[in-house]
Each structure stands twice: as C-alpha cells, then as structure tokens.
Tab-separated table of C-alpha atoms and ligand atoms in Angstrom:
chain	number	residue	atom	x	y	z
A	1	MET	CA	18.442	3.658	-16.222
A	2	THR	CA	17.346	2.940	-12.689
A	3	ASN	CA	18.654	0.825	-9.887
A	4	MET	CA	17.412	-2.572	-8.754
A	5	THR	CA	15.660	-1.231	-5.692
A	6	ASN	CA	13.547	1.079	-7.777
A	7	VAL	CA	12.791	-1.626	-10.295
A	8	SER	CA	11.462	-3.988	-7.667
A	9	LEU	CA	9.474	-1.251	-5.931
A	10	ASP	CA	7.914	-0.116	-9.174
A	11	ASN	CA	6.956	-3.655	-10.094
A	12	THR	CA	5.406	-4.350	-6.739
A	13	THR	CA	3.319	-1.204	-6.879
A	14	HIS	CA	2.309	-1.783	-10.448
A	15	LEU	CA	1.242	-5.380	-9.915
A	16	SER	CA	-0.636	-4.597	-6.734
A	17	ARG	CA	-2.577	-1.789	-8.283
A	18	ALA	CA	-3.292	-3.538	-11.539
A	19	ASP	CA	-4.356	-6.926	-10.316
A	20	PRO	CA	-6.834	-7.696	-7.544
A	21	ASP	CA	-5.175	-11.114	-7.217
A	22	ASP	CA	-2.256	-9.803	-5.179
A	23	LEU	CA	0.963	-11.752	-5.173
A	24	VAL	CA	1.096	-11.480	-1.387
A	25	PRO	CA	-1.706	-12.226	1.058
A	26	SER	CA	-3.509	-9.021	1.901
A	27	ARG	CA	-6.444	-10.204	3.974
A	28	TYR	CA	-6.835	-12.467	6.961
A	29	ALA	CA	-10.176	-13.568	8.361
A	30	LEU	CA	-10.991	-14.727	11.849
A	31	ARG	CA	-14.020	-15.042	14.094
A	32	VAL	CA	-14.601	-13.722	17.569
A	33	GLY	CA	-17.682	-15.635	18.733
A	34	ASP	CA	-20.416	-14.430	16.393
A	35	ILE	CA	-18.350	-11.504	15.086
A	36	ASP	CA	-16.565	-11.770	11.737
A	37	VAL	CA	-13.243	-9.967	11.511
A	38	LEU	CA	-11.173	-9.297	8.416
A	39	VAL	CA	-7.746	-7.680	8.611
A	40	ILE	CA	-6.814	-5.981	5.334
A	41	SER	CA	-3.383	-4.602	4.524
A	42	ASP	CA	-3.466	-1.122	2.998
A	43	GLY	CA	0.213	-1.623	2.142
A	44	VAL	CA	3.391	-0.496	3.875
A	45	LEU	CA	5.038	2.826	4.697
A	46	PRO	CA	8.836	3.014	4.483
A	47	LEU	CA	9.836	5.677	7.036
A	48	PRO	CA	13.045	6.751	8.764
A	49	ALA	CA	13.739	4.159	11.461
A	50	ALA	CA	14.174	6.953	14.011
A	51	THR	CA	10.390	7.498	13.899
A	52	LEU	CA	10.073	4.322	15.992
A	53	ALA	CA	11.986	5.704	18.926
A	54	ALA	CA	12.241	9.478	19.136
A	55	ASN	CA	13.666	9.415	22.667
A	56	ALA	CA	16.028	6.465	22.198
A	57	ASP	CA	19.785	6.523	22.221
A	58	PRO	CA	20.493	6.085	18.466
A	59	ALA	CA	22.892	3.246	19.279
A	60	ALA	CA	20.152	1.419	21.190
A	61	LEU	CA	17.740	1.730	18.275
A	62	LYS	CA	20.438	0.628	15.847
A	63	ALA	CA	21.130	-2.418	18.030
A	64	TRP	CA	17.424	-3.259	18.256
A	65	LEU	CA	17.126	-3.143	14.465
A	66	ASP	CA	20.354	-5.065	13.924
A	67	GLU	CA	19.265	-7.833	16.297
A	68	ARG	CA	16.253	-8.306	14.014
A	69	LEU	CA	18.455	-8.223	10.900
A	70	LEU	CA	16.754	-5.013	9.797
A	71	PRO	CA	18.482	-2.117	8.044
A	72	PRO	CA	19.567	0.782	10.275
A	73	ASP	CA	17.921	3.720	8.521
A	74	VAL	CA	14.514	2.741	7.193
A	75	PHE	CA	11.761	0.854	8.948
A	76	THR	CA	8.853	-0.224	6.794
A	77	TRP	CA	5.695	0.290	8.811
A	78	PRO	CA	2.903	-2.171	8.051
A	79	LEU	CA	-0.508	-0.491	7.651
A	80	ASN	CA	-3.508	-2.601	8.635
A	81	VAL	CA	-7.222	-1.840	8.389
A	82	VAL	CA	-9.999	-3.951	9.913
A	83	VAL	CA	-13.520	-4.797	8.771
A	84	VAL	CA	-15.889	-6.116	11.452
A	85	ARG	CA	-19.303	-7.644	10.875
A	86	SER	CA	-21.718	-8.084	13.740
A	87	GLY	CA	-25.509	-8.008	14.103
A	88	GLY	CA	-26.072	-7.066	10.476
A	89	ARG	CA	-23.667	-4.132	10.592
A	90	THR	CA	-20.443	-3.855	8.623
A	91	VAL	CA	-17.913	-1.629	10.378
A	92	LEU	CA	-14.792	-0.309	8.664
A	93	VAL	CA	-12.126	0.540	11.240
A	94	ASP	CA	-9.757	3.109	9.719
A	95	THR	CA	-9.317	3.682	6.001
A	96	GLY	CA	-5.629	3.514	5.128
A	97	ILE	CA	-3.585	6.338	3.666
A	98	GLY	CA	-5.332	6.936	0.364
A	99	GLU	CA	-3.912	7.289	-3.103
A	100	GLU	CA	-2.041	10.600	-2.988
A	101	TYR	CA	1.332	9.276	-1.823
A	102	PRO	CA	3.232	7.344	-4.486
A	103	GLU	CA	6.281	7.369	-2.189
A	104	PHE	CA	4.442	4.923	0.071
A	105	ARG	CA	3.595	1.425	-1.065
A	106	ALA	CA	0.108	1.760	0.376
A	107	GLY	CA	-3.352	3.101	-0.407
A	108	LEU	CA	-4.558	-0.286	-1.565
A	109	LEU	CA	-7.613	-0.585	0.678
A	110	ALA	CA	-10.281	-0.006	-1.975
A	111	LEU	CA	-8.689	-2.511	-4.319
A	112	ARG	CA	-8.284	-5.076	-1.579
A	113	LEU	CA	-11.824	-4.599	-0.257
A	114	GLY	CA	-12.977	-5.360	-3.772
A	115	ALA	CA	-10.751	-8.427	-3.958
A	116	ALA	CA	-12.279	-9.581	-0.644
A	117	GLY	CA	-15.773	-9.206	-2.108
A	118	ILE	CA	-16.712	-6.292	0.132
A	119	ASP	CA	-18.724	-3.539	-1.546
A	120	PRO	CA	-17.977	-0.230	0.211
A	121	ALA	CA	-21.700	0.544	-0.131
A	122	SER	CA	-22.341	-2.282	2.356
A	123	VAL	CA	-20.331	-0.482	5.066
A	124	THR	CA	-22.833	0.739	7.680
A	125	ASP	CA	-20.314	2.494	9.946
A	126	VAL	CA	-16.792	3.866	9.794
A	127	VAL	CA	-14.754	4.008	13.005
A	128	LEU	CA	-11.574	6.078	13.182
A	129	THR	CA	-8.973	5.253	15.824
A	130	HIS	CA	-7.579	8.759	15.311
A	131	MET	CA	-7.077	11.402	12.627
A	132	HIS	CA	-3.518	10.861	11.374
A	133	PHE	CA	-3.426	10.697	7.589
A	134	ASP	CA	-2.513	7.007	7.418
A	135	HIS	CA	-5.888	6.291	9.082
A	136	ILE	CA	-8.203	8.803	7.371
A	137	GLY	CA	-6.518	9.292	3.973
A	138	GLY	CA	-8.592	6.547	2.348
A	139	LEU	CA	-11.656	8.774	2.794
A	140	PHE	CA	-10.216	11.041	0.089
A	141	ALA	CA	-9.354	8.246	-2.348
A	142	ASP	CA	-11.769	7.909	-5.240
A	143	GLY	CA	-11.905	4.134	-4.953
A	144	LEU	CA	-13.292	4.218	-1.438
A	145	ARG	CA	-15.047	7.567	-1.332
A	146	GLY	CA	-16.990	6.848	-4.489
A	147	GLY	CA	-18.228	3.565	-3.055
A	148	LEU	CA	-19.136	4.489	0.510
A	149	ARG	CA	-22.667	5.672	1.222
A	150	PRO	CA	-22.486	9.471	1.221
A	151	ASP	CA	-24.165	9.591	4.650
A	152	VAL	CA	-22.277	6.718	6.303
A	153	PRO	CA	-21.755	7.610	9.983
A	154	ILE	CA	-18.139	8.135	11.065
A	155	HIS	CA	-17.535	7.386	14.744
A	156	LEU	CA	-14.739	9.333	16.395
A	157	ALA	CA	-13.844	10.451	19.902
A	158	ALA	CA	-15.007	14.003	20.515
A	159	ALA	CA	-11.573	14.786	21.951
A	160	GLU	CA	-9.989	13.903	18.615
A	161	ALA	CA	-12.163	16.254	16.556
A	162	GLU	CA	-11.569	18.970	19.140
A	163	PHE	CA	-7.782	18.451	19.121
A	164	TRP	CA	-7.442	18.731	15.349
A	165	ALA	CA	-9.372	21.983	15.219
A	166	SER	CA	-6.205	23.462	16.764
A	167	PRO	CA	-3.556	20.740	16.921
A	168	ASP	CA	-0.489	20.744	19.189
A	169	PHE	CA	2.669	19.237	17.693
A	170	SER	CA	5.021	20.565	20.370
A	171	ARG	CA	5.746	17.168	21.946
A	172	ALA	CA	5.701	15.079	18.735
A	173	SER	CA	8.935	14.527	16.773
A	174	MET	CA	7.740	14.057	13.221
A	175	PRO	CA	9.604	15.527	10.247
A	176	PRO	CA	8.179	19.019	9.391
A	177	PRO	CA	6.841	18.111	5.901
A	178	VAL	CA	4.960	15.159	7.397
A	179	GLN	CA	3.580	17.379	10.135
A	180	GLU	CA	2.265	19.826	7.544
A	181	LYS	CA	0.639	17.017	5.611
A	182	ILE	CA	-0.946	15.498	8.713
A	183	GLN	CA	-2.331	18.869	9.724
A	184	SER	CA	-3.733	19.671	6.303
A	185	VAL	CA	-5.370	16.252	5.826
A	186	ALA	CA	-6.941	16.440	9.305
A	187	GLY	CA	-8.277	19.928	8.533
A	188	ARG	CA	-9.675	18.747	5.236
A	189	PHE	CA	-11.350	15.816	6.987
A	190	LEU	CA	-13.097	18.122	9.480
A	191	ASP	CA	-14.205	20.390	6.615
A	192	GLU	CA	-15.541	17.673	4.368
A	193	TYR	CA	-16.876	15.075	6.787
A	194	ARG	CA	-18.149	17.070	9.756
A	195	SER	CA	-21.796	16.375	8.983
A	196	GLN	CA	-21.174	12.620	9.157
A	197	LEU	CA	-19.324	12.633	12.472
A	198	GLN	CA	-20.859	10.721	15.361
A	199	LEU	CA	-18.782	11.827	18.326
A	200	PHE	CA	-18.478	9.871	21.573
A	201	GLU	CA	-16.851	10.873	24.859
A	202	VAL	CA	-15.413	7.651	26.344
A	203	GLU	CA	-16.878	4.720	24.465
A	204	TYR	CA	-19.576	3.717	22.017
A	205	GLU	CA	-21.009	0.339	20.983
A	206	VAL	CA	-21.051	0.538	17.195
A	207	ALA	CA	-22.484	-2.944	16.686
A	208	PRO	CA	-23.239	-5.859	19.036
A	209	GLY	CA	-20.007	-6.618	20.899
A	210	VAL	CA	-18.056	-3.952	18.965
A	211	VAL	CA	-17.049	-1.118	21.285
A	212	VAL	CA	-14.780	1.778	20.392
A	213	HIS	CA	-13.059	3.104	23.497
A	214	ARG	CA	-10.976	6.253	23.864
A	215	THR	CA	-7.512	5.804	25.367
A	216	GLY	CA	-5.762	9.064	24.446
A	217	GLY	CA	-1.958	9.086	24.432
A	218	HIS	CA	-0.881	8.812	20.803
A	219	THR	CA	-3.413	11.551	20.110
A	220	PRO	CA	-5.888	12.969	22.658
A	221	GLY	CA	-8.805	11.093	21.110
A	222	HIS	CA	-6.931	7.959	20.110
A	223	SER	CA	-9.245	4.968	20.536
A	224	VAL	CA	-9.054	1.190	20.490
A	225	VAL	CA	-11.786	-1.198	19.354
A	226	ARG	CA	-12.827	-3.981	21.704
A	227	LEU	CA	-14.597	-7.026	20.312
A	228	ALA	CA	-16.455	-9.411	22.628
A	229	SER	CA	-18.795	-12.272	21.792
A	230	GLY	CA	-19.496	-15.210	24.091
A	231	SER	CA	-16.194	-15.911	25.813
A	232	ASP	CA	-14.113	-14.661	22.862
A	233	ARG	CA	-12.307	-11.329	22.863
A	234	LEU	CA	-10.064	-9.382	20.487
A	235	THR	CA	-8.763	-5.834	20.772
A	236	PHE	CA	-7.602	-3.633	17.888
A	237	LEU	CA	-5.002	-1.358	19.447
A	238	GLY	CA	-4.650	1.154	16.608
A	239	ASP	CA	-1.407	3.108	17.183
A	240	ALA	CA	-1.089	2.333	20.901
A	241	VAL	CA	1.669	-0.171	20.122
A	242	PHE	CA	4.372	-0.362	17.449
A	243	PRO	CA	6.688	-3.321	16.755
A	244	ASP	CA	9.458	-2.098	19.073
A	245	HIS	CA	7.160	-1.537	22.027
A	246	PHE	CA	7.127	-5.109	23.307
A	247	ASP	CA	10.850	-4.805	24.047
A	248	ARG	CA	10.872	-1.056	24.652
A	249	PRO	CA	7.435	0.169	25.771
A	250	ASP	CA	9.201	3.341	26.952
A	251	TRP	CA	10.255	4.396	23.462
A	252	HIS	CA	8.332	7.342	22.105
A	253	ASN	CA	6.902	7.033	18.651
A	254	ALA	CA	7.659	10.201	16.675
A	255	PHE	CA	3.934	10.598	15.998
A	256	ASP	CA	2.884	10.449	19.670
A	257	HIS	CA	1.427	13.852	20.523
A	258	ASP	CA	1.707	13.131	24.262
A	259	PRO	CA	4.564	10.604	24.475
A	260	GLU	CA	4.506	10.156	28.271
A	261	GLU	CA	0.780	9.496	28.262
A	262	ALA	CA	1.226	7.193	25.250
A	263	VAL	CA	3.678	5.099	27.297
A	264	ARG	CA	1.199	4.851	30.190
A	265	VAL	CA	-1.648	3.862	27.836
A	266	ARG	CA	0.550	1.296	26.065
A	267	VAL	CA	1.849	-0.333	29.249
A	268	ARG	CA	-1.635	-0.479	30.765
A	269	LEU	CA	-3.084	-2.149	27.653
A	270	LEU	CA	-0.195	-4.599	27.242
A	271	GLN	CA	-0.283	-5.539	30.944
A	272	GLU	CA	-4.012	-6.141	30.739
A	273	LEU	CA	-3.798	-8.252	27.581
A	274	ALA	CA	-0.858	-10.228	28.958
A	275	ALA	CA	-2.865	-10.985	32.114
A	276	THR	CA	-6.018	-12.036	30.257
A	277	ARG	CA	-4.119	-13.715	27.378
A	278	GLU	CA	-6.643	-12.155	25.007
A	279	PRO	CA	-5.538	-11.653	21.397
A	280	LEU	CA	-4.846	-8.290	19.837
A	281	MET	CA	-4.312	-6.640	16.463
A	282	ALA	CA	-2.698	-3.278	15.723
A	283	THR	CA	-2.328	-0.932	12.791
A	284	HIS	CA	1.447	-1.025	12.451
A	285	LEU	CA	2.364	-4.556	13.528
A	286	SER	CA	3.369	-6.928	10.764
A	287	PHE	CA	0.337	-8.171	8.791
A	288	PRO	CA	-2.007	-9.682	9.847
A	289	SER	CA	-0.943	-8.344	13.263
A	290	VAL	CA	-2.953	-10.959	15.145
A	291	GLY	CA	-1.269	-12.367	18.225
A	292	ARG	CA	-0.884	-12.213	21.958
A	293	VAL	CA	1.431	-10.491	24.355
A	294	ALA	CA	3.288	-12.124	27.233
A	295	VAL	CA	5.231	-10.595	30.078
A	296	ALA	CA	9.023	-11.008	29.698
A	297	GLY	CA	10.843	-9.813	32.782
A	298	ASP	CA	9.951	-6.158	33.117
A	299	VAL	CA	8.965	-5.781	29.467
A	300	PHE	CA	6.816	-7.770	27.025
A	301	ARG	CA	7.075	-10.397	24.334
A	302	TRP	CA	5.052	-10.530	21.101
A	303	VAL	CA	3.577	-13.943	20.341
A	304	PRO	CA	2.199	-14.037	16.787
A	305	ALA	CA	-0.892	-16.192	16.277
A	306	TYR	CA	-0.596	-19.393	14.329
A	307	TRP	CA	-2.520	-18.867	11.127
A	308	GLU	CA	-5.718	-20.877	10.994
A	309	TYR	CA	-6.636	-21.850	7.456
B	401	ZN	ZN1	-0.747	5.238	12.262
C-alpha cells in the first residue's frame, strides 16, 4: 500500500499532532542571568541538500554530507523557535512555519507551547528575525493566531518590511515554487499584520537585556537577538548560520538574498562569538541548537553545549 518511509513519516506526524506528550524532546530551557530562555522545536523541514550550498561544487557538498553519514540528496533542516522571559515580558522570537504544509514535518509550535505550559495570550511581544515563511507562517496557523493577543506588537527591522513590499530574488537560488510561496506569505503578512508592526532601524530593546539587532545579509532586514544579564550572554543567530557554515562559511544558502553579504555577516558573528566564547542558538541548527563556536584553522568548529538537566 505504501512504503516504509511513508509509514514512519505518517506515524511521526500523527503522534506529534495528536499528543502533547511528544515522543522526542521538543523544548529545552536555560537561563541567561535573570532571563529565562526556552528553545522550542517547530519540527523539521526536509529540503534538497543543495539548498545548503548553492555555490558549492556538488562533489564538495556530497563529500561534506557523506563525511557526516548523511544522505546525498535531502537535508532535513531543524526549525527552532525561542521564547524569552525578562522583566515581566514574554517574547516569542519567530513563529515556525504554520500548519499549511503537510509535506514538512513542522508547524508544531502552538501544540508545543501548550505542552510547555505557555499560553499564547501571555506573549507580550513577537520578534521576527526576518520574513521567510518558516519564521512567520505560525502567525497564520489557527493554534497560534487564535491564542495571541490581537494587538500583540510585532518587532521587525524596517528594512525587512520595506524589502518585502517589492522583494528581489535575483541573487537567491531557491526553487521557483518555494519562491512563489515565500513571496505570497510575506505579502499576506504585510497585509494582515501591518497595524501591529513596531519597526526599528538598527536595534531595539524588547525587554530588559533582550535586544534585537539588524544584521542584514540573509535578507536585508535579517536580525539576531542578543541576550545579556549580569555576566551571561546568549545570541540567537536566526538564519545567519546553517549547519554547514562552521566548516564552509563561504557556502551560500539558497535562501540568502544577498549571499556575499550573508557570508560577511556570518563570518563576523562567528569570529566574535569564537573570541568571546559566548554561547549561541540558531534557527536551523540541530535542536536545541545551543552551543559555542571555536576557531579551527581558517574556518570554525561547532561545539554543542552539554545538556544541563
Ligand atoms: Zn529559516
């Protein structure tokens, strides 16, 4: 009737959606001084492996994947969302992909917020790292949209809102159907959420010690979130770094709208975090994506955090 791969995928999706007690861990809590941080997995996105490295020699990408015992054609992108609590505010950073894409094993944010005991109505602020559909799609999912306060402020770089009013895909390498989807979801977001947008130019302190800072690169308004409390620090890098970028920071992600600038932003951030030894998280690093980066020759090395529990 159907093959084993489909059977296991169907079961995973079914169980995840039906039961808040997931079979896999989907949230990871940590503290940064007085700031509470919760990483939540929205699920995973199986995509063509070539999306990791649009400018790579295919043999080099194949070798990179093979060295990690990964299949050559599909790379399953993790999709992480972060909830930050500081000074009485509850900040949701990105919203996952939403529920309109059964081909992705994702869109689980609302369910997993519930399982973590977080009522969307308690969210005081939403921060968007950028407007790609895997970051804003949750805002169109009933589970989240129905629970968020209808006037919750949404913080976004002004350059991002401006870019998506008339987006430029000429330097990105994404498959055309995905490009169409990304464009239509971004347009819908601007139509439906414009009155809630709180735009910033360079950076904005959303809550005590929680600063969203525009980097550009991946998209013109792409932003990271810097957490600082006492001597503790943690940076959420959004889409500035993907799993291959520690070894190959020069590889262009297919979704980078300005790939050369994305490389500069990535290298600058990784060099800084390697020098300070401060921890980081990122949207598409393997859950919970918490770790550090070290310098390794003229590239970098990912050092996952030891789980504290
Ligand atoms: Zn993304």
